mmCIF file of C-alpha atoms in Angstrom:
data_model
loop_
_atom_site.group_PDB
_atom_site.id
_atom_site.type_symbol
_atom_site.label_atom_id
_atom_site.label_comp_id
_atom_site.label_asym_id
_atom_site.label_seq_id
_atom_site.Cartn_x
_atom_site.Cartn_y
_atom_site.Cartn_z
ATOM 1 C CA UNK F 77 0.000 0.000 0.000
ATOM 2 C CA UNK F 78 1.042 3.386 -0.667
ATOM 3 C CA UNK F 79 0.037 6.625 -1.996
ATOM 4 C CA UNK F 80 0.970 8.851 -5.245
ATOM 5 C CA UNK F 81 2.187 11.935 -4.586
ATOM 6 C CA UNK F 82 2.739 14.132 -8.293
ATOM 7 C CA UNK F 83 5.382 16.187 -8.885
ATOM 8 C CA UNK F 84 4.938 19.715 -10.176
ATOM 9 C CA UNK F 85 5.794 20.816 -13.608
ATOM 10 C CA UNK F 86 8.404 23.201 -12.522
ATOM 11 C CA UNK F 87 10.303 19.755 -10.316
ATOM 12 C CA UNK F 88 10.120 17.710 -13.870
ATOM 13 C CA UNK F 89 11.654 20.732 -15.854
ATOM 14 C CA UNK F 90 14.408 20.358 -13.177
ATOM 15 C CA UNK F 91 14.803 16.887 -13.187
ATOM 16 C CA UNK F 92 14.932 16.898 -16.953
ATOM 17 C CA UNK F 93 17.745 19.260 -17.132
ATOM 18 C CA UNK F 94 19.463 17.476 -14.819
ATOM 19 C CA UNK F 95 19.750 14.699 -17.291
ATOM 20 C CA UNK F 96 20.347 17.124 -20.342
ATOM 21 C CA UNK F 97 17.407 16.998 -21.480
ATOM 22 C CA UNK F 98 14.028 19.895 -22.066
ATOM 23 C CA UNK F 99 11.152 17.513 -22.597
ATOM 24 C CA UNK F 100 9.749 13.960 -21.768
ATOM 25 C CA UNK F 101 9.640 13.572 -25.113
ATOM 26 C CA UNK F 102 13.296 13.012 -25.738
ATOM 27 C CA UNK F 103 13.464 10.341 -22.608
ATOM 28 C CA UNK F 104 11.433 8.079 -25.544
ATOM 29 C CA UNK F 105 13.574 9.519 -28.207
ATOM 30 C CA UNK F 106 14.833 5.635 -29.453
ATOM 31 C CA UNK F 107 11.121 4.281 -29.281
ATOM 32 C CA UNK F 108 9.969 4.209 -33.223
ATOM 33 C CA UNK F 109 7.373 6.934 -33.991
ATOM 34 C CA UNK F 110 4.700 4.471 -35.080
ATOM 35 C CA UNK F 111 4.612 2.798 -31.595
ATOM 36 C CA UNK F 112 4.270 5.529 -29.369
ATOM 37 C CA UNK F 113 0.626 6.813 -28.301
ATOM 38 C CA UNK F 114 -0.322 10.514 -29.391
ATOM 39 C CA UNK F 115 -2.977 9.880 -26.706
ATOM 40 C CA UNK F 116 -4.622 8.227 -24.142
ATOM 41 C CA UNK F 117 -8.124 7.548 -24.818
ATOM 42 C CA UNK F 118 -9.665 7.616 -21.111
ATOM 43 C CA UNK F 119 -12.063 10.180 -19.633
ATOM 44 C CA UNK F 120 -11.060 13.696 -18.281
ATOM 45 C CA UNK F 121 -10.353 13.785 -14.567
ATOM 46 C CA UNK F 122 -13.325 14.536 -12.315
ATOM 47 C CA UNK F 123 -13.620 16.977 -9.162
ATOM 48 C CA UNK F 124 -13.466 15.060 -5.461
ATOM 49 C CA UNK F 125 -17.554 15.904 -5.590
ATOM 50 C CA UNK F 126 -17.891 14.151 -8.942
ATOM 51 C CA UNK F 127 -15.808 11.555 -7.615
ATOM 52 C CA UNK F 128 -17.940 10.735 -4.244
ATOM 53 C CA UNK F 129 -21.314 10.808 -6.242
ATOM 54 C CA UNK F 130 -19.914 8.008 -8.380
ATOM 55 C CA UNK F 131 -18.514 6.145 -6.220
ATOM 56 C CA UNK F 132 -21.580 6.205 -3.826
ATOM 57 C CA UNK F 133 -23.619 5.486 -6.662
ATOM 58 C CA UNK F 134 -21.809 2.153 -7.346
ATOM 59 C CA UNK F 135 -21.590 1.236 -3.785
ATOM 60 C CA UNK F 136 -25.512 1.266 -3.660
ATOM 61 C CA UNK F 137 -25.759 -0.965 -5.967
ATOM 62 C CA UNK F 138 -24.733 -3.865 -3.634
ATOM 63 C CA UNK F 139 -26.550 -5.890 -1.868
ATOM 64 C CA UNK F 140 -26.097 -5.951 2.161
ATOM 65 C CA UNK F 141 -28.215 -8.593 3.676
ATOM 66 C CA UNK F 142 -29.297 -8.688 7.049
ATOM 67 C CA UNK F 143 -28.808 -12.679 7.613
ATOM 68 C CA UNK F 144 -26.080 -14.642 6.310
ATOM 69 C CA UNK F 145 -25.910 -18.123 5.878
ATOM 70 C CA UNK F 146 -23.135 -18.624 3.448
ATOM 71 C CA UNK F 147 -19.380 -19.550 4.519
ATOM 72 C CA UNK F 148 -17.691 -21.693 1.902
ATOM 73 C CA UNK F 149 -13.761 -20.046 2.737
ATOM 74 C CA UNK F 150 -15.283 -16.736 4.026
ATOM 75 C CA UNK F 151 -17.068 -16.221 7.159
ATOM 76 C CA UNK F 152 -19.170 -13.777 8.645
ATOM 77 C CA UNK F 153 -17.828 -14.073 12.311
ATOM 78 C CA UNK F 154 -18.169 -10.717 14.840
ATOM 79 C CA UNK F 155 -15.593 -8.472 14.775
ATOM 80 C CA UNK F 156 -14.716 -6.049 18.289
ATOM 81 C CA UNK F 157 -15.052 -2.502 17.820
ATOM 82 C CA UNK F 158 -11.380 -2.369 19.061
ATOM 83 C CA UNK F 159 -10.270 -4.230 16.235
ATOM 84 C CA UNK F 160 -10.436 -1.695 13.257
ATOM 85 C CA UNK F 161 -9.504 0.958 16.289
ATOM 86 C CA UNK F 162 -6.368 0.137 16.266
ATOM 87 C CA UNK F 163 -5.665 -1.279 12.969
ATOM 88 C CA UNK F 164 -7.061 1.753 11.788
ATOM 89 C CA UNK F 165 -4.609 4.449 12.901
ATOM 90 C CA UNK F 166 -1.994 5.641 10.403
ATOM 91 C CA UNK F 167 1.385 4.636 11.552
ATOM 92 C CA UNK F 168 -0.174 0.769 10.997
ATOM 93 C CA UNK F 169 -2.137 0.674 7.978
ATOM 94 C CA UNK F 170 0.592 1.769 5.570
ATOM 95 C CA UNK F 171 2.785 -0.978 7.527
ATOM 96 C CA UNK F 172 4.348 -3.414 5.080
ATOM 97 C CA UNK F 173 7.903 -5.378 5.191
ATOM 98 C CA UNK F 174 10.230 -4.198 8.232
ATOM 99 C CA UNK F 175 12.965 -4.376 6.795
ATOM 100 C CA UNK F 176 15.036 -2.109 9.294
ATOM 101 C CA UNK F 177 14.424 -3.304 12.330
ATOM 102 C CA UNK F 178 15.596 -0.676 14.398
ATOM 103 C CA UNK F 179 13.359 1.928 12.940
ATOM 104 C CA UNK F 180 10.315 -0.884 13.078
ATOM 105 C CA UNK F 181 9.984 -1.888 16.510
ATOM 106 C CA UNK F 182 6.292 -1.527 16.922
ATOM 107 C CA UNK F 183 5.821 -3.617 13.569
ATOM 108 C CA UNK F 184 7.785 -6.303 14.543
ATOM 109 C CA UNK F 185 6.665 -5.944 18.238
ATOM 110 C CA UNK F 186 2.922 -6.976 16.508
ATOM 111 C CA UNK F 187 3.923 -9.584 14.474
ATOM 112 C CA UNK F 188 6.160 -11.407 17.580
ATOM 113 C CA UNK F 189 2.404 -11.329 19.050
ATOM 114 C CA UNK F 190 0.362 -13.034 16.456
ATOM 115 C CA UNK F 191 2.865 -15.503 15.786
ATOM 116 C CA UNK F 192 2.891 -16.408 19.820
ATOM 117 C CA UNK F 193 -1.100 -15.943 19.439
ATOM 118 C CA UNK F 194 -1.277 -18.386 16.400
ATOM 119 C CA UNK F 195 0.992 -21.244 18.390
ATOM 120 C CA UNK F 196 -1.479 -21.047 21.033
ATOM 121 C CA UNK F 197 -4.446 -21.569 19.244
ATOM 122 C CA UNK F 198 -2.459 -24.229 17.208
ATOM 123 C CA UNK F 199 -0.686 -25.627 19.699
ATOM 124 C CA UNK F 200 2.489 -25.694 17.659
ATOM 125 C CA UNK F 201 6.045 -24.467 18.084
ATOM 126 C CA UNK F 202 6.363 -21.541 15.668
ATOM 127 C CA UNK F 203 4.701 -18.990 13.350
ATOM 128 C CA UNK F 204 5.559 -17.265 10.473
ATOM 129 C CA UNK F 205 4.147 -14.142 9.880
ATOM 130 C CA UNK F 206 1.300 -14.891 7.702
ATOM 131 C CA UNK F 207 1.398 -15.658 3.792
ATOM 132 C CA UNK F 208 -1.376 -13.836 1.361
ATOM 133 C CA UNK F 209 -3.809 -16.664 1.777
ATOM 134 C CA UNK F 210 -4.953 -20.159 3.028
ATOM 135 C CA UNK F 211 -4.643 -21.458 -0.311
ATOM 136 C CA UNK F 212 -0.865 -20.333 -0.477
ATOM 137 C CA UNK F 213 -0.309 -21.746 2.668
ATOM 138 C CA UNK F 214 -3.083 -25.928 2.287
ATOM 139 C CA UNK F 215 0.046 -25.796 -1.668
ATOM 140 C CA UNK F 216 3.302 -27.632 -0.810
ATOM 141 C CA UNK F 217 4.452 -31.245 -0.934
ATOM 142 C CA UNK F 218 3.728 -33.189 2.231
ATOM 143 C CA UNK F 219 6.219 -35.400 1.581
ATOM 144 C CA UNK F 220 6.492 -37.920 4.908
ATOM 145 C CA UNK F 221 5.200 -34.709 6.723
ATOM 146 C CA UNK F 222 1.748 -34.716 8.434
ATOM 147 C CA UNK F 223 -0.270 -31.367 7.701
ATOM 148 C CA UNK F 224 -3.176 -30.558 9.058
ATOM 149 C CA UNK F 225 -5.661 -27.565 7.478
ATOM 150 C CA UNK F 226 -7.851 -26.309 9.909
ATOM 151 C CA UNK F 227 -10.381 -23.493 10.962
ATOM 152 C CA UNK F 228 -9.261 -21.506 13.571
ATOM 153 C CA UNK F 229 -12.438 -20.620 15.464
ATOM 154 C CA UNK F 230 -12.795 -24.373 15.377
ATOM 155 C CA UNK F 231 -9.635 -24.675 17.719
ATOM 156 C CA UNK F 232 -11.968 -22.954 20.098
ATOM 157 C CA UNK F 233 -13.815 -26.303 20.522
ATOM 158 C CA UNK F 234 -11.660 -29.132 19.226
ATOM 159 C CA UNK F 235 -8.614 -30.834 20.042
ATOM 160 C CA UNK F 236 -4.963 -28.513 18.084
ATOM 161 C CA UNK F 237 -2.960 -30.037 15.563
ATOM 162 C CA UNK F 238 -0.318 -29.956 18.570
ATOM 163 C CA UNK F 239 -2.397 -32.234 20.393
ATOM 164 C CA UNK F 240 -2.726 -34.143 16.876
ATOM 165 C CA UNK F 241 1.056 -34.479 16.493
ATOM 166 C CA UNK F 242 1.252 -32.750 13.343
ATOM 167 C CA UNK F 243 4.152 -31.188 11.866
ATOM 168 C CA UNK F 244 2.142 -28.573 9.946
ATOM 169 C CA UNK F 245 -0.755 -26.928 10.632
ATOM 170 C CA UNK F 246 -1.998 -24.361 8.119
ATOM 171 C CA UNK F 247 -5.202 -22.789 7.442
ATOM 172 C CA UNK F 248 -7.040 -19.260 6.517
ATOM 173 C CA UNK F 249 -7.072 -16.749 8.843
ATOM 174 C CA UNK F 250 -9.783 -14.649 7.863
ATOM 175 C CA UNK F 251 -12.515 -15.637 10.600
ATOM 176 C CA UNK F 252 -9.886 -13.527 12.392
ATOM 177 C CA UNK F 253 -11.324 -10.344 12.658
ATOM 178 C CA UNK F 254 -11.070 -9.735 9.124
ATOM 179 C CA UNK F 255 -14.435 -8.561 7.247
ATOM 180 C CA UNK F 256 -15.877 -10.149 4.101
ATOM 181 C CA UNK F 257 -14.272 -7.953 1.465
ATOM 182 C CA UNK F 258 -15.092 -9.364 -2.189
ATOM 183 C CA UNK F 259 -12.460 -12.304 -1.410
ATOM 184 C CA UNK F 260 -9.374 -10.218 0.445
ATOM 185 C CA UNK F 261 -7.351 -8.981 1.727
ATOM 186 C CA UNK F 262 -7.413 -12.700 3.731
ATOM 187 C CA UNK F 263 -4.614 -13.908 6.047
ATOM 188 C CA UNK F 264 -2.956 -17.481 5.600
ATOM 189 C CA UNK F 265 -1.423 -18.728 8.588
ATOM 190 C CA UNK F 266 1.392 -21.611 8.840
ATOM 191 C CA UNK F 267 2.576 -22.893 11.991
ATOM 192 C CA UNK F 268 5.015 -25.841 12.640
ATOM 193 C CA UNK F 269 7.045 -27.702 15.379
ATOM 194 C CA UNK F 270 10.578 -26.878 16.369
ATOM 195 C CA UNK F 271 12.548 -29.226 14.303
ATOM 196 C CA UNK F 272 10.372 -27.381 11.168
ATOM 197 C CA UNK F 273 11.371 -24.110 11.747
ATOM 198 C CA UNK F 274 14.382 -23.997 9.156
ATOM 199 C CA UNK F 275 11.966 -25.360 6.358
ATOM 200 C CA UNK F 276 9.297 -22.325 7.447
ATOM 201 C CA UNK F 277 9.025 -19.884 4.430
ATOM 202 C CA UNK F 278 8.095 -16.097 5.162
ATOM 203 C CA UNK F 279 9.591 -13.817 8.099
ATOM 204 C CA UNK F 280 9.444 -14.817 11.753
ATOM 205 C CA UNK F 281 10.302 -12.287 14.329
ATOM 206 C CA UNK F 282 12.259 -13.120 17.419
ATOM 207 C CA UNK F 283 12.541 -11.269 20.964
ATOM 208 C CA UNK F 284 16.138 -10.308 22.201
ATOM 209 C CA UNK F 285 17.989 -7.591 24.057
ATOM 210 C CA UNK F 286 19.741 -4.707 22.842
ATOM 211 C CA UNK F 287 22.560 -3.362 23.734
ATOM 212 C CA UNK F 288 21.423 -1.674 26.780
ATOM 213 C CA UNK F 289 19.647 -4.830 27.912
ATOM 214 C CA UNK F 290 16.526 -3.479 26.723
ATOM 215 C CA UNK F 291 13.534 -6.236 25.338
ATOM 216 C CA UNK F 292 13.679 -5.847 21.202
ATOM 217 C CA UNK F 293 12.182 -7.694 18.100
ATOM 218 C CA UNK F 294 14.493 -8.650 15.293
ATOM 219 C CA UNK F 295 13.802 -10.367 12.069
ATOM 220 C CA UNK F 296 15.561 -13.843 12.578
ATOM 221 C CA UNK F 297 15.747 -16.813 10.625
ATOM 222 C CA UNK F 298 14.981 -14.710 7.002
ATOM 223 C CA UNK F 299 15.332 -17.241 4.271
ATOM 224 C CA UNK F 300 13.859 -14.831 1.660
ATOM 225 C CA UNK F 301 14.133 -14.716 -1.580
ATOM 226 C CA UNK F 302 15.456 -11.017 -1.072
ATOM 227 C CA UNK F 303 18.341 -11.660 1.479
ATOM 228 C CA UNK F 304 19.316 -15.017 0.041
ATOM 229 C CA UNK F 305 20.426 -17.062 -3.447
ATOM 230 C CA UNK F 306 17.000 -17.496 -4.585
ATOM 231 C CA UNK F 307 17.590 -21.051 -5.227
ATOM 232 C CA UNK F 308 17.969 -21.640 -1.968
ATOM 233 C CA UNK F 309 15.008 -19.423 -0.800
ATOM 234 C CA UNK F 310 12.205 -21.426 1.154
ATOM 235 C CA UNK F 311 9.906 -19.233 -0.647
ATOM 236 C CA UNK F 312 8.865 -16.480 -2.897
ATOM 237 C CA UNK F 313 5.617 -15.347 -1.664
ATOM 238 C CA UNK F 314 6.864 -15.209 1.597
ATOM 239 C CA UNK F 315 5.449 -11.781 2.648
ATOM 240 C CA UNK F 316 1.586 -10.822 3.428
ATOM 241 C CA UNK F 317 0.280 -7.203 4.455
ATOM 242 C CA UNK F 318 1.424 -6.824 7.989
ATOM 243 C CA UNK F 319 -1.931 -5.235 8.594
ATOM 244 C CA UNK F 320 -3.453 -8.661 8.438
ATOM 245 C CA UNK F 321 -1.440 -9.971 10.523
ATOM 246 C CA UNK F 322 -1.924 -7.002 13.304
ATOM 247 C CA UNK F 323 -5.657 -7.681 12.488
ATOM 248 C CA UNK F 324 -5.928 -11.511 13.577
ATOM 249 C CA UNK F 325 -3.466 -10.755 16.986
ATOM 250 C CA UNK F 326 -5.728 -7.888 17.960
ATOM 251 C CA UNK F 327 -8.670 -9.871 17.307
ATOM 252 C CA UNK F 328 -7.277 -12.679 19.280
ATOM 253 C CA UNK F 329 -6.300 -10.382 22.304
ATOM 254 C CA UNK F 330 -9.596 -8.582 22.391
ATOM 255 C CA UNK F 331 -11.699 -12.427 22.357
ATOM 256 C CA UNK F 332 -9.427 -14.275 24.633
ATOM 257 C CA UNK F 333 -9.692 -17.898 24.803
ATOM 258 C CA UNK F 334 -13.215 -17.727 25.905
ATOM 259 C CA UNK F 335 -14.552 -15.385 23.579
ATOM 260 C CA UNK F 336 -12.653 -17.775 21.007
ATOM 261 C CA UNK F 337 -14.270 -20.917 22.422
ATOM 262 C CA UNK F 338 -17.969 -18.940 23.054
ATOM 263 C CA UNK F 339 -17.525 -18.258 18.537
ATOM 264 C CA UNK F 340 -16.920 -21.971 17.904
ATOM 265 C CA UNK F 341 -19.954 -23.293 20.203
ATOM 266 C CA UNK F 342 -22.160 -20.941 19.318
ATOM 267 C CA UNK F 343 -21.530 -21.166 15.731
ATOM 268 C CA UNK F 344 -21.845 -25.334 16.150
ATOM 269 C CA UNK F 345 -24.641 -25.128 17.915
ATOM 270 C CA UNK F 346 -26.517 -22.664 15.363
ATOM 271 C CA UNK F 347 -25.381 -24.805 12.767
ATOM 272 C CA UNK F 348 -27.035 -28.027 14.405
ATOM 273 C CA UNK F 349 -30.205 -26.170 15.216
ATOM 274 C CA UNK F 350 -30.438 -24.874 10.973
ATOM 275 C CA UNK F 351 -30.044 -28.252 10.427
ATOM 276 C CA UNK F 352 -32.591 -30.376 12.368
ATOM 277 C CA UNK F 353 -35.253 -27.291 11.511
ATOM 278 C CA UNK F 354 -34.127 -27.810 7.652
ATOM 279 C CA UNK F 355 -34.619 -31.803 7.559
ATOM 280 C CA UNK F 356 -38.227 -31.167 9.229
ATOM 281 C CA UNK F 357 -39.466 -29.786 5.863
ATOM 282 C CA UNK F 358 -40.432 -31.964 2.959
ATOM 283 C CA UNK F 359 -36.940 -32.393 0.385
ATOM 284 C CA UNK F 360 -34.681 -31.244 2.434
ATOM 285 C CA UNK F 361 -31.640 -34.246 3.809
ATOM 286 C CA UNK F 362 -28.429 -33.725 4.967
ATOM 287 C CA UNK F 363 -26.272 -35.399 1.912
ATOM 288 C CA UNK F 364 -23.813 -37.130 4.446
ATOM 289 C CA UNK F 365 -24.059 -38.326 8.233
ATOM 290 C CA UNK F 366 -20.718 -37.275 9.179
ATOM 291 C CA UNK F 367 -20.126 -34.622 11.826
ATOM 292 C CA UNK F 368 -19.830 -30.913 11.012
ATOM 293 C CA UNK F 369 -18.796 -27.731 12.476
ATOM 294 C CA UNK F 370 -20.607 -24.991 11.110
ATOM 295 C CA UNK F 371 -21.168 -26.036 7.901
ATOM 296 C CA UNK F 372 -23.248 -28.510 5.821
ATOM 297 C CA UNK F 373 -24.970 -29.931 2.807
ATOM 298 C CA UNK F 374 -28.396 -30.609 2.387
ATOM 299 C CA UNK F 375 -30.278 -31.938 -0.636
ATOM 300 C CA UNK F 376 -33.464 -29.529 -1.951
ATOM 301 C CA UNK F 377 -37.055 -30.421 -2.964
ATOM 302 C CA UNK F 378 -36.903 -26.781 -5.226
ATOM 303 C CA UNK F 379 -34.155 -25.348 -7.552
ATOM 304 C CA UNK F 380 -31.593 -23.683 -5.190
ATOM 305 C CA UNK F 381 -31.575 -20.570 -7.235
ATOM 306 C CA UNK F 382 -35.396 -19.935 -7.198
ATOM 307 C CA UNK F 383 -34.751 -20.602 -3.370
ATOM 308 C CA UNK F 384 -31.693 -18.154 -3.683
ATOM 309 C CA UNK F 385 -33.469 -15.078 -5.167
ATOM 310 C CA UNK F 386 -36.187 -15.538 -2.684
ATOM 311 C CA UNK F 387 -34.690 -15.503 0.363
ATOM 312 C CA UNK F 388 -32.586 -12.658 -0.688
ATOM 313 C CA UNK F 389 -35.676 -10.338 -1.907
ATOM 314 C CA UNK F 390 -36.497 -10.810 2.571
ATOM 315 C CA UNK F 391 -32.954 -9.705 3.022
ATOM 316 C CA UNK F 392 -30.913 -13.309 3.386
ATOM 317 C CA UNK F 393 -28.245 -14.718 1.760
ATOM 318 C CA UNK F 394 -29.081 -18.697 1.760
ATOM 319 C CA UNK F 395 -26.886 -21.439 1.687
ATOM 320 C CA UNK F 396 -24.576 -21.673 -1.675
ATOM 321 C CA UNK F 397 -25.844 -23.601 -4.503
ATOM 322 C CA UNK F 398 -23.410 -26.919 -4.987
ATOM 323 C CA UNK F 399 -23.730 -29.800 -7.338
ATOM 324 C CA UNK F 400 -25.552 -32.189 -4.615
ATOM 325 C CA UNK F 401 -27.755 -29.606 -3.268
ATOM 326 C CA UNK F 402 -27.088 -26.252 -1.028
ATOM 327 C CA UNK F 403 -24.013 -25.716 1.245
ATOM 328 C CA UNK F 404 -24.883 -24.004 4.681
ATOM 329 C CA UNK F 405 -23.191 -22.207 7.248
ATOM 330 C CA UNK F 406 -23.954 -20.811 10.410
ATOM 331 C CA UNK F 407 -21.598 -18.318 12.797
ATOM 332 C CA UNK F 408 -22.235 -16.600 16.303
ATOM 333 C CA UNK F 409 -23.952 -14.013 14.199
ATOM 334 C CA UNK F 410 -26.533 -16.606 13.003
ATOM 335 C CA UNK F 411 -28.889 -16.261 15.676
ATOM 336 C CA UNK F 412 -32.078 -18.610 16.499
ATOM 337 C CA UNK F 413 -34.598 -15.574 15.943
ATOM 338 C CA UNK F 414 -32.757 -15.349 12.206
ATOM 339 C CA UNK F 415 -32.498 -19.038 11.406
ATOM 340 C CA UNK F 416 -36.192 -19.246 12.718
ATOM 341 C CA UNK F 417 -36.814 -16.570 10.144
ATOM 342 C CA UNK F 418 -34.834 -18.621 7.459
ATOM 343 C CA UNK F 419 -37.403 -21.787 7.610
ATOM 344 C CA UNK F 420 -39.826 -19.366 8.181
ATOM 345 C CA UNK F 421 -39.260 -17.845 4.155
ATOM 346 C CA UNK F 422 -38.153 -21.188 3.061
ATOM 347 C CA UNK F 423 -41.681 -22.961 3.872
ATOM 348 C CA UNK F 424 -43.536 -20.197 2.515
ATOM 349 C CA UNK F 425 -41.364 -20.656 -0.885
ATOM 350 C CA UNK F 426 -42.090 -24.427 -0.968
ATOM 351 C CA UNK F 427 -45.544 -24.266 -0.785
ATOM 352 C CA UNK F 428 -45.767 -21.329 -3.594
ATOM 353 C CA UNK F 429 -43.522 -23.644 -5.760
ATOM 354 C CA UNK F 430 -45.899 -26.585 -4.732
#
């Protein structure tokens, strides 16, 4: 992230000259005449007014529903107020790479606090400091390795990959305190044992002293592609926006490992209520008998999208449409009032379709 800052006409004269040169047109001066564009053919720049009434009329053109019961990778989990607070303020959301770590103490100070925060709710060794994505972190070879992908609000009610055994445990951090944002920015977390933690791609930050004896973060271990022969890098992709990171450990401070547990059993139990109140209407089975979390599939007596449009014209996004039925998911936001609601609609639209 960053910001573009133009420079005036009188600092391009001067930077010109200092090159010998009088216009921009002589920095292209070995570029063929027939390849170079007399013009750009996009609009002519509006006013910060014009701007706003644009943009605000494109942003009501989305939908925002009231009830959600769609997860499939992205879920609709609460967020603390506290969270954007802080994550919010200047001096973090421009954050990227520390790269100097004496200049980037508070940086490094929050990523040494998720990782610690994402080996307790793993119950592994070590953390890196996030990759851009679950996906980027379920894509290696396991080789003799056991990996484990998991949901982290469901290590608020089930047994860690530490307790597992596993070497790996990777997953997507978004339930995190990160909003649903048209797919990102998301937060992939990796975590390992010990013996793992030369093989772990991506920064990790350690604590030490400074001279003065003072506590201090350092970037240790950095087998990046930037500081290293990149045939011997452990990865290319091994940064993320720090901001994510400083998202997920705030979130985690402000829930606590009760708030975290109180988000997995509510969302389990909200899911197992939709569920029996689903298989009481006429059509609707769960496709499988094996236990769930929050999500699950159930067959439907009606075409999903004629069920889809409905319950979105009362202000709910249903389950998502799959090849065996409709995938649904329920969170701590999912309350029995709205699932009650939710069968509510879907009876009325069965019987219409009847």
């Amino acid at each position: 992230m960053g910001s573009y800052i133009p420079s005036t006409r009188q600092e391009r004269q001067e930077m010109l000259s200092a090159i010998g040169m009088s216009s921009t047109d002589e920095l292209y001066a070995a570029v063929p005449e027939s390849v170079r564009l007399k013009e750009l053919n996009i609009p002519e720049g509006c006013t910060e007014l014009e701007v706003r009434e644009k943009i605000t009329g494109m942003a009501g053109k989305n939908k925002v529903f009231s009830s959600i019961f769609r997860g499939a990778g992205a879920y609709n989990h609460y967020i603390p107020s506290i969270v954007k607070t802080v994550t919010s303020k200047e001096e973090f959301v421009t954050a990227y790479t520390p790269y100097q770590a004496e200049i980037s103490q508070g940086v490094l100070q929050s990523i040494f606090e998720y990782q610690t925060e994402m080996c307790q709710l793993t119950g592994m060794d070590v953390s890196n400091a996030s990759v851009y994505d679950g996906a980027v972190a379920a894509a290696h070879e396991a080789g003799a390795k056991v990996i484990m992908g998991v949901n982290p609000i469901a290590l608020g009610l089930l047994k860690t990959p530490g307790e597992y055994g596993v070497d790996i445990a990777v997953g997507e951090g978004q339930p995190l305190g990160m909003p649903l944002g048209f797919g990102g920015p998301y937060l992939g977390f990796m975590t390992a044992t010990s013996a793992m933690v030369r093989k772990l791609p991506g920064r990790i930050v350690g604590e030490t002293k400074d001279a003065n004896g003072k506590r201090c973060y350092v970037l240790t271990l950095q087998a990046r592609e930037q500081h290293i022969r990149r045939e011997k890098a452990s990865s290319n992709i091994c940064s993320n926006e720090a901001l994510c990171a400083m998202t997920a450990a705030v979130y985690l401070a402000a829930m606590g490992p009760k708030g975290i547990r109180q988000a997995a059993v509510s969302s389990a139990a909200h899911a197992h209520y939709l569920a029996s109140e689903l298989c009481k209407i006429p059509g609707f089975s769960l496709v499988t008998d094996k236990p769930f979390f929050h999500e699950f599939v159930t067959t439907t007596p009606i075409p999903a999208k004629i069920l889809e449009e409905d319950l979105a014209a009362e202000g709910i996004l249903g389950g998502l449409p799959v090849e065996d039925g409709i995938l649904w998911c329920c969170t701590e936001l999912c309350t029995k009032e709205k699932i009650d609601k939710l069968i509510q609609v879907i009876k009325a639209v069965c019987q219409e379709v009847a």
